[in-house]
JSON list of C-alpha atoms in Angstrom, two decimals:
[
{"chain": "A", "resi": 1, "resn": "MET", "atom": "CA", "xyz": [-149.84, 35.56, 179.93]},
{"chain": "A", "resi": 2, "resn": "HIS", "atom": "CA", "xyz": [-146.38, 33.97, 179.88]},
{"chain": "A", "resi": 3, "resn": "LEU", "atom": "CA", "xyz": [-144.30, 32.32, 177.19]},
{"chain": "A", "resi": 4, "resn": "VAL", "atom": "CA", "xyz": [-142.37, 29.54, 178.94]},
{"chain": "A", "resi": 5, "resn": "ILE", "atom": "CA", "xyz": [-139.25, 28.33, 177.12]},
{"chain": "A", "resi": 6, "resn": "ASP", "atom": "CA", "xyz": [-137.28, 25.20, 177.92]},
{"chain": "A", "resi": 7, "resn": "VAL", "atom": "CA", "xyz": [-133.96, 25.15, 176.06]},
{"chain": "A", "resi": 8, "resn": "GLY", "atom": "CA", "xyz": [-132.84, 21.54, 176.01]},
{"chain": "A", "resi": 9, "resn": "ASN", "atom": "CA", "xyz": [-129.87, 19.68, 174.63]},
{"chain": "A", "resi": 10, "resn": "THR", "atom": "CA", "xyz": [-131.41, 18.92, 171.24]},
{"chain": "A", "resi": 11, "resn": "GLN", "atom": "CA", "xyz": [-134.54, 21.06, 170.95]},
{"chain": "A", "resi": 12, "resn": "ILE", "atom": "CA", "xyz": [-136.47, 23.97, 172.40]},
{"chain": "A", "resi": 13, "resn": "LYS", "atom": "CA", "xyz": [-139.93, 23.61, 173.90]},
{"chain": "A", "resi": 14, "resn": "ALA", "atom": "CA", "xyz": [-142.16, 26.66, 174.18]},
{"chain": "A", "resi": 15, "resn": "ALA", "atom": "CA", "xyz": [-145.55, 26.93, 175.85]},
{"chain": "A", "resi": 16, "resn": "VAL", "atom": "CA", "xyz": [-148.02, 29.75, 176.40]},
{"chain": "A", "resi": 17, "resn": "PHE", "atom": "CA", "xyz": [-149.67, 29.82, 179.83]},
{"chain": "A", "resi": 18, "resn": "GLU", "atom": "CA", "xyz": [-152.58, 31.86, 181.13]},
{"chain": "A", "resi": 19, "resn": "HIS", "atom": "CA", "xyz": [-152.02, 31.40, 184.86]},
{"chain": "A", "resi": 20, "resn": "ASN", "atom": "CA", "xyz": [-151.90, 27.57, 185.13]},
{"chain": "A", "resi": 21, "resn": "THR", "atom": "CA", "xyz": [-153.68, 26.83, 181.87]},
{"chain": "A", "resi": 22, "resn": "LEU", "atom": "CA", "xyz": [-151.51, 25.67, 178.97]},
{"chain": "A", "resi": 23, "resn": "LEU", "atom": "CA", "xyz": [-152.85, 27.33, 175.81]},
{"chain": "A", "resi": 24, "resn": "LYS", "atom": "CA", "xyz": [-150.29, 26.25, 173.23]},
{"chain": "A", "resi": 25, "resn": "LYS", "atom": "CA", "xyz": [-147.14, 24.15, 173.03]},
{"chain": "A", "resi": 26, "resn": "GLU", "atom": "CA", "xyz": [-144.53, 24.14, 170.28]},
{"chain": "A", "resi": 27, "resn": "ILE", "atom": "CA", "xyz": [-141.31, 22.18, 169.76]},
{"chain": "A", "resi": 28, "resn": "ILE", "atom": "CA", "xyz": [-138.83, 24.19, 167.73]},
{"chain": "A", "resi": 29, "resn": "GLY", "atom": "CA", "xyz": [-135.28, 23.74, 166.50]},
{"chain": "A", "resi": 30, "resn": "TYR", "atom": "CA", "xyz": [-132.23, 25.86, 167.07]},
{"chain": "A", "resi": 31, "resn": "ASP", "atom": "CA", "xyz": [-131.90, 27.03, 163.47]},
{"chain": "A", "resi": 32, "resn": "ASN", "atom": "CA", "xyz": [-135.02, 29.23, 163.37]},
{"chain": "A", "resi": 33, "resn": "TRP", "atom": "CA", "xyz": [-135.79, 29.66, 167.05]},
{"chain": "A", "resi": 34, "resn": "LYS", "atom": "CA", "xyz": [-136.20, 33.44, 166.88]},
{"chain": "A", "resi": 35, "resn": "ASP", "atom": "CA", "xyz": [-138.65, 33.35, 163.96]},
{"chain": "A", "resi": 36, "resn": "ASP", "atom": "CA", "xyz": [-140.66, 30.56, 165.57]},
{"chain": "A", "resi": 37, "resn": "LEU", "atom": "CA", "xyz": [-140.92, 32.41, 168.89]},
{"chain": "A", "resi": 38, "resn": "LYS", "atom": "CA", "xyz": [-141.93, 35.62, 167.10]},
{"chain": "A", "resi": 39, "resn": "LYS", "atom": "CA", "xyz": [-144.83, 33.79, 165.47]},
{"chain": "A", "resi": 40, "resn": "ILE", "atom": "CA", "xyz": [-146.09, 32.67, 168.87]},
{"chain": "A", "resi": 41, "resn": "ILE", "atom": "CA", "xyz": [-145.70, 36.15, 170.34]},
{"chain": "A", "resi": 42, "resn": "ASN", "atom": "CA", "xyz": [-147.50, 37.77, 167.40]},
{"chain": "A", "resi": 43, "resn": "PHE", "atom": "CA", "xyz": [-150.41, 35.36, 167.79]},
{"chain": "A", "resi": 44, "resn": "PHE", "atom": "CA", "xyz": [-150.68, 35.73, 171.58]},
{"chain": "A", "resi": 45, "resn": "GLN", "atom": "CA", "xyz": [-150.26, 39.47, 171.90]},
{"chain": "A", "resi": 46, "resn": "LYS", "atom": "CA", "xyz": [-150.96, 39.50, 175.65]},
{"chain": "A", "resi": 47, "resn": "ILE", "atom": "CA", "xyz": [-147.68, 37.76, 176.43]},
{"chain": "A", "resi": 48, "resn": "ASP", "atom": "CA", "xyz": [-145.75, 39.95, 178.87]},
{"chain": "A", "resi": 49, "resn": "PHE", "atom": "CA", "xyz": [-143.04, 37.63, 180.21]},
{"chain": "A", "resi": 50, "resn": "LEU", "atom": "CA", "xyz": [-140.56, 35.20, 178.74]},
{"chain": "A", "resi": 51, "resn": "VAL", "atom": "CA", "xyz": [-139.82, 32.56, 181.37]},
{"chain": "A", "resi": 52, "resn": "VAL", "atom": "CA", "xyz": [-136.64, 30.80, 180.29]},
{"chain": "A", "resi": 53, "resn": "SER", "atom": "CA", "xyz": [-134.69, 27.80, 181.49]},
{"chain": "A", "resi": 54, "resn": "SER", "atom": "CA", "xyz": [-131.67, 26.54, 179.58]},
{"chain": "A", "resi": 55, "resn": "VAL", "atom": "CA", "xyz": [-129.40, 23.52, 179.71]},
{"chain": "A", "resi": 56, "resn": "GLY", "atom": "CA", "xyz": [-128.60, 23.96, 176.02]},
{"chain": "A", "resi": 57, "resn": "LYS", "atom": "CA", "xyz": [-126.83, 26.35, 173.68]},
{"chain": "A", "resi": 58, "resn": "LEU", "atom": "CA", "xyz": [-128.79, 29.55, 174.43]},
{"chain": "A", "resi": 59, "resn": "GLU", "atom": "CA", "xyz": [-128.12, 31.79, 177.41]},
{"chain": "A", "resi": 60, "resn": "LYS", "atom": "CA", "xyz": [-129.96, 34.62, 179.16]},
{"chain": "A", "resi": 61, "resn": "GLU", "atom": "CA", "xyz": [-128.30, 37.25, 176.94]},
{"chain": "A", "resi": 62, "resn": "ASP", "atom": "CA", "xyz": [-129.78, 35.64, 173.83]},
{"chain": "A", "resi": 63, "resn": "PHE", "atom": "CA", "xyz": [-133.28, 36.29, 175.15]},
{"chain": "A", "resi": 64, "resn": "LEU", "atom": "CA", "xyz": [-132.58, 39.73, 176.59]},
{"chain": "A", "resi": 65, "resn": "SER", "atom": "CA", "xyz": [-131.63, 40.90, 173.10]},
{"chain": "A", "resi": 66, "resn": "PHE", "atom": "CA", "xyz": [-134.42, 38.95, 171.41]},
{"chain": "A", "resi": 67, "resn": "ASN", "atom": "CA", "xyz": [-137.38, 41.27, 172.11]},
{"chain": "A", "resi": 68, "resn": "PRO", "atom": "CA", "xyz": [-136.85, 44.45, 174.14]},
{"chain": "A", "resi": 69, "resn": "ASP", "atom": "CA", "xyz": [-140.62, 44.83, 174.66]},
{"chain": "A", "resi": 70, "resn": "LEU", "atom": "CA", "xyz": [-140.86, 41.69, 176.75]},
{"chain": "A", "resi": 71, "resn": "LYS", "atom": "CA", "xyz": [-139.56, 41.09, 180.25]},
{"chain": "A", "resi": 72, "resn": "VAL", "atom": "CA", "xyz": [-137.32, 38.06, 180.65]},
{"chain": "A", "resi": 73, "resn": "TYR", "atom": "CA", "xyz": [-137.35, 35.92, 183.78]},
{"chain": "A", "resi": 74, "resn": "PHE", "atom": "CA", "xyz": [-134.44, 33.49, 183.70]},
{"chain": "A", "resi": 75, "resn": "ILE", "atom": "CA", "xyz": [-134.77, 30.43, 185.90]},
{"chain": "A", "resi": 76, "resn": "SER", "atom": "CA", "xyz": [-131.44, 29.95, 187.67]},
{"chain": "A", "resi": 77, "resn": "ARG", "atom": "CA", "xyz": [-130.07, 28.69, 190.98]},
{"chain": "A", "resi": 78, "resn": "ASP", "atom": "CA", "xyz": [-130.27, 32.24, 192.34]},
{"chain": "A", "resi": 79, "resn": "ILE", "atom": "CA", "xyz": [-134.07, 32.24, 192.59]},
{"chain": "A", "resi": 80, "resn": "ASN", "atom": "CA", "xyz": [-136.16, 30.69, 195.36]},
{"chain": "A", "resi": 81, "resn": "PHE", "atom": "CA", "xyz": [-137.14, 27.03, 195.20]},
{"chain": "A", "resi": 82, "resn": "PRO", "atom": "CA", "xyz": [-139.81, 25.43, 197.41]},
{"chain": "A", "resi": 83, "resn": "PHE", "atom": "CA", "xyz": [-137.56, 22.67, 198.76]},
{"chain": "A", "resi": 84, "resn": "ASN", "atom": "CA", "xyz": [-134.46, 22.19, 200.89]},
{"chain": "A", "resi": 85, "resn": "ASN", "atom": "CA", "xyz": [-131.56, 21.24, 198.64]},
{"chain": "A", "resi": 86, "resn": "LEU", "atom": "CA", "xyz": [-129.59, 18.50, 200.41]},
{"chain": "A", "resi": 87, "resn": "TYR", "atom": "CA", "xyz": [-127.58, 17.49, 197.33]},
{"chain": "A", "resi": 88, "resn": "ALA", "atom": "CA", "xyz": [-123.93, 17.04, 198.25]},
{"chain": "A", "resi": 89, "resn": "SER", "atom": "CA", "xyz": [-122.82, 19.14, 195.26]},
{"chain": "A", "resi": 90, "resn": "PRO", "atom": "CA", "xyz": [-125.66, 21.66, 194.76]},
{"chain": "A", "resi": 91, "resn": "ALA", "atom": "CA", "xyz": [-123.67, 23.75, 192.27]},
{"chain": "A", "resi": 92, "resn": "THR", "atom": "CA", "xyz": [-123.65, 20.80, 189.86]},
{"chain": "A", "resi": 93, "resn": "LEU", "atom": "CA", "xyz": [-127.36, 20.01, 190.08]},
{"chain": "A", "resi": 94, "resn": "GLY", "atom": "CA", "xyz": [-128.96, 20.73, 186.70]},
{"chain": "A", "resi": 95, "resn": "ILE", "atom": "CA", "xyz": [-131.50, 23.52, 186.64]},
{"chain": "A", "resi": 96, "resn": "ASP", "atom": "CA", "xyz": [-133.94, 21.25, 184.82]},
{"chain": "A", "resi": 97, "resn": "ARG", "atom": "CA", "xyz": [-133.82, 18.77, 187.71]},
{"chain": "A", "resi": 98, "resn": "MET", "atom": "CA", "xyz": [-134.35, 21.60, 190.21]},
{"chain": "A", "resi": 99, "resn": "VAL", "atom": "CA", "xyz": [-137.38, 22.85, 188.29]},
{"chain": "A", "resi": 100, "resn": "LEU", "atom": "CA", "xyz": [-138.89, 19.36, 188.13]},
{"chain": "A", "resi": 101, "resn": "ALA", "atom": "CA", "xyz": [-138.41, 19.00, 191.89]},
{"chain": "A", "resi": 102, "resn": "ALA", "atom": "CA", "xyz": [-140.07, 22.39, 192.42]},
{"chain": "A", "resi": 103, "resn": "GLY", "atom": "CA", "xyz": [-143.04, 21.40, 190.28]},
{"chain": "A", "resi": 104, "resn": "ALA", "atom": "CA", "xyz": [-143.45, 18.14, 192.19]},
{"chain": "A", "resi": 105, "resn": "VAL", "atom": "CA", "xyz": [-143.48, 19.99, 195.51]},
{"chain": "A", "resi": 106, "resn": "LEU", "atom": "CA", "xyz": [-145.94, 22.64, 194.31]},
{"chain": "A", "resi": 107, "resn": "GLN", "atom": "CA", "xyz": [-148.30, 20.21, 192.57]},
{"chain": "A", "resi": 108, "resn": "PHE", "atom": "CA", "xyz": [-148.15, 17.35, 195.08]},
{"chain": "A", "resi": 109, "resn": "PRO", "atom": "CA", "xyz": [-147.65, 18.70, 198.61]},
{"chain": "A", "resi": 110, "resn": "ASN", "atom": "CA", "xyz": [-146.87, 16.45, 201.58]},
{"chain": "A", "resi": 111, "resn": "LYS", "atom": "CA", "xyz": [-145.93, 13.42, 199.49]},
{"chain": "A", "resi": 112, "resn": "ASN", "atom": "CA", "xyz": [-142.78, 11.48, 198.75]},
{"chain": "A", "resi": 113, "resn": "ARG", "atom": "CA", "xyz": [-142.07, 12.25, 195.09]},
{"chain": "A", "resi": 114, "resn": "LEU", "atom": "CA", "xyz": [-140.00, 10.42, 192.50]},
{"chain": "A", "resi": 115, "resn": "ILE", "atom": "CA", "xyz": [-139.66, 12.38, 189.26]},
{"chain": "A", "resi": 116, "resn": "ILE", "atom": "CA", "xyz": [-138.43, 10.51, 186.18]},
{"chain": "A", "resi": 117, "resn": "ASP", "atom": "CA", "xyz": [-137.49, 12.64, 183.18]},
{"chain": "A", "resi": 118, "resn": "ALA", "atom": "CA", "xyz": [-137.06, 10.47, 180.08]},
{"chain": "A", "resi": 119, "resn": "GLY", "atom": "CA", "xyz": [-135.28, 12.64, 177.55]},
{"chain": "A", "resi": 120, "resn": "THR", "atom": "CA", "xyz": [-131.75, 12.73, 176.15]},
{"chain": "A", "resi": 121, "resn": "CYS", "atom": "CA", "xyz": [-130.76, 11.44, 179.57]},
{"chain": "A", "resi": 122, "resn": "ILE", "atom": "CA", "xyz": [-133.07, 9.71, 182.02]},
{"chain": "A", "resi": 123, "resn": "THR", "atom": "CA", "xyz": [-132.93, 11.47, 185.37]},
{"chain": "A", "resi": 124, "resn": "TYR", "atom": "CA", "xyz": [-134.42, 10.30, 188.64]},
{"chain": "A", "resi": 125, "resn": "ASP", "atom": "CA", "xyz": [-135.02, 12.85, 191.40]},
{"chain": "A", "resi": 126, "resn": "PHE", "atom": "CA", "xyz": [-136.38, 12.26, 194.89]},
{"chain": "A", "resi": 127, "resn": "VAL", "atom": "CA", "xyz": [-138.05, 14.87, 197.10]},
{"chain": "A", "resi": 128, "resn": "ASP", "atom": "CA", "xyz": [-139.42, 13.59, 200.40]},
{"chain": "A", "resi": 129, "resn": "SER", "atom": "CA", "xyz": [-142.69, 14.54, 202.08]},
{"chain": "A", "resi": 130, "resn": "ASN", "atom": "CA", "xyz": [-140.87, 17.18, 204.14]},
{"chain": "A", "resi": 131, "resn": "ASP", "atom": "CA", "xyz": [-139.74, 18.92, 200.92]},
{"chain": "A", "resi": 132, "resn": "ASN", "atom": "CA", "xyz": [-136.13, 17.79, 201.18]},
{"chain": "A", "resi": 133, "resn": "TYR", "atom": "CA", "xyz": [-134.43, 17.21, 197.84]},
{"chain": "A", "resi": 134, "resn": "LEU", "atom": "CA", "xyz": [-132.20, 14.19, 198.41]},
{"chain": "A", "resi": 135, "resn": "GLY", "atom": "CA", "xyz": [-130.75, 13.46, 194.96]},
{"chain": "A", "resi": 136, "resn": "GLY", "atom": "CA", "xyz": [-131.31, 10.78, 192.37]},
{"chain": "A", "resi": 137, "resn": "ALA", "atom": "CA", "xyz": [-129.63, 9.22, 189.36]},
{"chain": "A", "resi": 138, "resn": "ILE", "atom": "CA", "xyz": [-128.66, 9.98, 185.76]},
{"chain": "A", "resi": 139, "resn": "ALA", "atom": "CA", "xyz": [-128.62, 7.38, 182.96]},
{"chain": "A", "resi": 140, "resn": "PRO", "atom": "CA", "xyz": [-128.47, 7.45, 179.14]},
{"chain": "A", "resi": 141, "resn": "GLY", "atom": "CA", "xyz": [-131.81, 7.96, 177.43]},
{"chain": "A", "resi": 142, "resn": "ILE", "atom": "CA", "xyz": [-133.25, 5.87, 174.61]},
{"chain": "A", "resi": 143, "resn": "ARG", "atom": "CA", "xyz": [-131.68, 7.83, 171.75]},
{"chain": "A", "resi": 144, "resn": "LEU", "atom": "CA", "xyz": [-128.26, 7.85, 173.42]},
{"chain": "A", "resi": 145, "resn": "ARG", "atom": "CA", "xyz": [-128.37, 4.07, 173.82]},
{"chain": "A", "resi": 146, "resn": "TYR", "atom": "CA", "xyz": [-129.14, 3.50, 170.16]},
{"chain": "A", "resi": 147, "resn": "GLU", "atom": "CA", "xyz": [-126.39, 5.95, 169.15]},
{"chain": "A", "resi": 148, "resn": "SER", "atom": "CA", "xyz": [-123.85, 4.40, 171.51]},
{"chain": "A", "resi": 149, "resn": "LEU", "atom": "CA", "xyz": [-124.39, 0.93, 170.07]},
{"chain": "A", "resi": 150, "resn": "HIS", "atom": "CA", "xyz": [-123.82, 2.31, 166.58]},
{"chain": "A", "resi": 151, "resn": "ASN", "atom": "CA", "xyz": [-120.94, 4.67, 167.36]},
{"chain": "A", "resi": 152, "resn": "TYR", "atom": "CA", "xyz": [-118.88, 2.34, 169.54]},
{"chain": "A", "resi": 153, "resn": "THR", "atom": "CA", "xyz": [-119.18, -0.86, 167.51]},
{"chain": "A", "resi": 154, "resn": "ALA", "atom": "CA", "xyz": [-118.01, -1.67, 164.01]},
{"chain": "A", "resi": 155, "resn": "LYS", "atom": "CA", "xyz": [-121.14, -3.15, 162.46]},
{"chain": "A", "resi": 156, "resn": "LEU", "atom": "CA", "xyz": [-124.26, -2.42, 164.49]},
{"chain": "A", "resi": 157, "resn": "PRO", "atom": "CA", "xyz": [-126.70, -0.16, 162.60]},
{"chain": "A", "resi": 158, "resn": "LEU", "atom": "CA", "xyz": [-128.15, 3.10, 163.91]},
{"chain": "A", "resi": 159, "resn": "LEU", "atom": "CA", "xyz": [-131.84, 2.49, 164.55]},
{"chain": "A", "resi": 160, "resn": "LYS", "atom": "CA", "xyz": [-134.78, 4.65, 165.55]},
{"chain": "A", "resi": 161, "resn": "LYS", "atom": "CA", "xyz": [-136.78, 3.66, 168.60]},
{"chain": "A", "resi": 162, "resn": "GLU", "atom": "CA", "xyz": [-139.29, 0.92, 167.97]},
{"chain": "A", "resi": 163, "resn": "SER", "atom": "CA", "xyz": [-141.18, -1.46, 170.20]},
{"chain": "A", "resi": 164, "resn": "PRO", "atom": "CA", "xyz": [-139.51, -4.89, 170.26]},
{"chain": "A", "resi": 165, "resn": "THR", "atom": "CA", "xyz": [-141.65, -7.76, 169.07]},
{"chain": "A", "resi": 166, "resn": "ASN", "atom": "CA", "xyz": [-140.31, -10.04, 171.80]},
{"chain": "A", "resi": 167, "resn": "ILE", "atom": "CA", "xyz": [-137.92, -9.94, 174.70]},
{"chain": "A", "resi": 168, "resn": "ILE", "atom": "CA", "xyz": [-135.75, -12.44, 172.78]},
{"chain": "A", "resi": 169, "resn": "GLY", "atom": "CA", "xyz": [-134.72, -10.74, 169.54]},
{"chain": "A", "resi": 170, "resn": "ASN", "atom": "CA", "xyz": [-134.54, -13.14, 166.59]},
{"chain": "A", "resi": 171, "resn": "SER", "atom": "CA", "xyz": [-132.34, -10.80, 164.50]},
{"chain": "A", "resi": 172, "resn": "THR", "atom": "CA", "xyz": [-129.68, -8.19, 165.17]},
{"chain": "A", "resi": 173, "resn": "ILE", "atom": "CA", "xyz": [-132.18, -5.40, 164.65]},
{"chain": "A", "resi": 174, "resn": "GLN", "atom": "CA", "xyz": [-134.76, -6.95, 166.98]},
{"chain": "A", "resi": 175, "resn": "SER", "atom": "CA", "xyz": [-132.01, -7.72, 169.52]},
{"chain": "A", "resi": 176, "resn": "ILE", "atom": "CA", "xyz": [-131.01, -4.04, 169.56]},
{"chain": "A", "resi": 177, "resn": "HIS", "atom": "CA", "xyz": [-134.61, -2.92, 170.00]},
{"chain": "A", "resi": 178, "resn": "SER", "atom": "CA", "xyz": [-135.10, -5.43, 172.81]},
{"chain": "A", "resi": 179, "resn": "GLY", "atom": "CA", "xyz": [-131.87, -4.44, 174.54]},
{"chain": "A", "resi": 180, "resn": "VAL", "atom": "CA", "xyz": [-132.57, -0.73, 174.39]},
{"chain": "A", "resi": 181, "resn": "ILE", "atom": "CA", "xyz": [-136.32, -0.53, 175.00]},
{"chain": "A", "resi": 182, "resn": "ASN", "atom": "CA", "xyz": [-136.66, -3.43, 177.42]},
{"chain": "A", "resi": 183, "resn": "GLY", "atom": "CA", "xyz": [-133.46, -2.36, 179.14]},
{"chain": "A", "resi": 184, "resn": "VAL", "atom": "CA", "xyz": [-134.82, 1.14, 179.75]},
{"chain": "A", "resi": 185, "resn": "SER", "atom": "CA", "xyz": [-138.20, -0.21, 180.89]},
{"chain": "A", "resi": 186, "resn": "PHE", "atom": "CA", "xyz": [-136.64, -2.70, 183.31]},
{"chain": "A", "resi": 187, "resn": "GLU", "atom": "CA", "xyz": [-134.31, 0.01, 184.62]},
{"chain": "A", "resi": 188, "resn": "ILE", "atom": "CA", "xyz": [-137.18, 2.41, 185.35]},
{"chain": "A", "resi": 189, "resn": "ASP", "atom": "CA", "xyz": [-139.29, -0.32, 186.96]},
{"chain": "A", "resi": 190, "resn": "GLY", "atom": "CA", "xyz": [-136.29, -1.27, 189.08]},
{"chain": "A", "resi": 191, "resn": "PHE", "atom": "CA", "xyz": [-135.82, 2.27, 190.35]},
{"chain": "A", "resi": 192, "resn": "VAL", "atom": "CA", "xyz": [-139.56, 2.57, 191.01]},
{"chain": "A", "resi": 193, "resn": "ASN", "atom": "CA", "xyz": [-139.72, -0.73, 192.90]},
{"chain": "A", "resi": 194, "resn": "SER", "atom": "CA", "xyz": [-136.81, 0.31, 195.13]},
{"chain": "A", "resi": 195, "resn": "PHE", "atom": "CA", "xyz": [-138.58, 3.61, 195.79]},
{"chain": "A", "resi": 196, "resn": "LEU", "atom": "CA", "xyz": [-141.87, 1.87, 196.61]},
{"chain": "A", "resi": 197, "resn": "ASN", "atom": "CA", "xyz": [-140.18, -0.56, 199.00]},
{"chain": "A", "resi": 198, "resn": "GLU", "atom": "CA", "xyz": [-138.83, 2.32, 201.06]},
{"chain": "A", "resi": 199, "resn": "ASN", "atom": "CA", "xyz": [-141.68, 4.86, 200.91]},
{"chain": "A", "resi": 200, "resn": "ASP", "atom": "CA", "xyz": [-145.40, 5.23, 201.37]},
{"chain": "A", "resi": 201, "resn": "ASN", "atom": "CA", "xyz": [-147.63, 8.24, 200.64]},
{"chain": "A", "resi": 202, "resn": "PHE", "atom": "CA", "xyz": [-145.90, 8.64, 197.30]},
{"chain": "A", "resi": 203, "resn": "ILE", "atom": "CA", "xyz": [-146.34, 9.97, 193.78]},
{"chain": "A", "resi": 204, "resn": "ILE", "atom": "CA", "xyz": [-144.27, 8.80, 190.81]},
{"chain": "A", "resi": 205, "resn": "ILE", "atom": "CA", "xyz": [-144.09, 11.28, 187.94]},
{"chain": "A", "resi": 206, "resn": "LEU", "atom": "CA", "xyz": [-142.90, 10.36, 184.45]},
{"chain": "A", "resi": 207, "resn": "THR", "atom": "CA", "xyz": [-142.13, 13.18, 182.03]},
{"chain": "A", "resi": 208, "resn": "GLY", "atom": "CA", "xyz": [-139.87, 14.03, 179.10]},
{"chain": "A", "resi": 209, "resn": "GLY", "atom": "CA", "xyz": [-139.92, 13.39, 175.39]},
{"chain": "A", "resi": 210, "resn": "ASP", "atom": "CA", "xyz": [-140.28, 9.61, 175.70]},
{"chain": "A", "resi": 211, "resn": "THR", "atom": "CA", "xyz": [-143.12, 9.73, 178.23]},
{"chain": "A", "resi": 212, "resn": "ASP", "atom": "CA", "xyz": [-145.91, 8.40, 176.03]},
{"chain": "A", "resi": 213, "resn": "PHE", "atom": "CA", "xyz": [-143.68, 5.76, 174.45]},
{"chain": "A", "resi": 214, "resn": "LEU", "atom": "CA", "xyz": [-142.58, 4.39, 177.83]},
{"chain": "A", "resi": 215, "resn": "ALA", "atom": "CA", "xyz": [-145.70, 4.80, 179.98]},
{"chain": "A", "resi": 216, "resn": "GLU", "atom": "CA", "xyz": [-147.56, 1.82, 178.50]},
{"chain": "A", "resi": 217, "resn": "ARG", "atom": "CA", "xyz": [-144.48, -0.41, 178.89]},
{"chain": "A", "resi": 218, "resn": "LEU", "atom": "CA", "xyz": [-143.98, 0.13, 182.62]},
{"chain": "A", "resi": 219, "resn": "LYS", "atom": "CA", "xyz": [-145.45, -2.27, 185.15]},
{"chain": "A", "resi": 220, "resn": "ASN", "atom": "CA", "xyz": [-145.89, 0.29, 187.91]},
{"chain": "A", "resi": 221, "resn": "THR", "atom": "CA", "xyz": [-148.65, 2.88, 188.18]},
{"chain": "A", "resi": 222, "resn": "ILE", "atom": "CA", "xyz": [-147.29, 6.34, 187.45]},
{"chain": "A", "resi": 223, "resn": "PHE", "atom": "CA", "xyz": [-148.48, 9.85, 186.75]},
{"chain": "A", "resi": 224, "resn": "ALA", "atom": "CA", "xyz": [-147.39, 10.40, 183.14]},
{"chain": "A", "resi": 225, "resn": "ASN", "atom": "CA", "xyz": [-147.25, 13.99, 181.93]},
{"chain": "A", "resi": 226, "resn": "PRO", "atom": "CA", "xyz": [-144.96, 14.95, 179.02]},
{"chain": "A", "resi": 227, "resn": "ASN", "atom": "CA", "xyz": [-145.55, 18.65, 179.80]},
{"chain": "A", "resi": 228, "resn": "PHE", "atom": "CA", "xyz": [-144.56, 18.46, 183.45]},
{"chain": "A", "resi": 229, "resn": "LEU", "atom": "CA", "xyz": [-141.30, 20.42, 183.01]},
{"chain": "A", "resi": 230, "resn": "LEU", "atom": "CA", "xyz": [-143.07, 23.27, 181.20]},
{"chain": "A", "resi": 231, "resn": "GLU", "atom": "CA", "xyz": [-145.78, 23.34, 183.87]},
{"chain": "A", "resi": 232, "resn": "SER", "atom": "CA", "xyz": [-143.10, 23.29, 186.56]},
{"chain": "A", "resi": 233, "resn": "LEU", "atom": "CA", "xyz": [-141.27, 26.23, 184.95]},
{"chain": "A", "resi": 234, "resn": "ASN", "atom": "CA", "xyz": [-144.50, 28.21, 184.96]},
{"chain": "A", "resi": 235, "resn": "GLN", "atom": "CA", "xyz": [-145.22, 27.31, 188.59]},
{"chain": "A", "resi": 236, "resn": "THR", "atom": "CA", "xyz": [-141.67, 28.13, 189.68]},
{"chain": "A", "resi": 237, "resn": "PHE", "atom": "CA", "xyz": [-142.04, 31.55, 188.08]},
{"chain": "A", "resi": 238, "resn": "GLN", "atom": "CA", "xyz": [-145.35, 32.10, 189.86]},
{"chain": "A", "resi": 239, "resn": "TYR", "atom": "CA", "xyz": [-143.88, 30.91, 193.16]},
{"chain": "A", "resi": 240, "resn": "ASN", "atom": "CA", "xyz": [-141.18, 33.57, 192.90]},
{"chain": "A", "resi": 241, "resn": "ASN", "atom": "CA", "xyz": [-143.49, 36.33, 191.72]},
{"chain": "A", "resi": 242, "resn": "ASN", "atom": "CA", "xyz": [-146.64, 35.66, 193.77]},
{"chain": "A", "resi": 243, "resn": "ASP", "atom": "CA", "xyz": [-148.60, 35.48, 190.54]}
]
């Protein structure tokens, strides 16, 4: 039994896996992360490994000192990945994007894969049917777009995400919602259409915190799974440990 931990930019996601079965998922904050993880570990007493990936404020040393009774497996560039990394600057490729690519290869063999992670940023990653990672794109996510409009203008309010009532906003608030939400939706559909025009035998995976919010707004057929990164972390660990 493994406790898989994804340390993101704004929050920490933790999931308990028994082989490939997800038993429990929690989203926790930075302030009480140790106490929250201890509660999970105390409830699932068969946990033997912490599988950790971090693009946030916590590092491997934080988890090594967290619980000496548990083994820590830290997902880094030094482990094996089931794809050929053809990125021009591999040292700058985020570990989260590498894990998503690994999960796509392991879950969907022999396909062209486009993985879209809609979180703080929206990332697009392409792995071809020969398991070559070719690269992708990075764009601001929904929350960043709302915050940018507020922070870099004098009078626009800071709003929380909300479905626009129409593509033509009839007020400043509705115009912001239309610009942000429709803009993101059109952007994703545009990337997907370009991908579809150039590839067959494909799978398009949508994941990240805004998965459910966006999935119903997209015109293209996609595989939507908000837990895909956690599943991919677990599978990457198993791939490296023959579990």
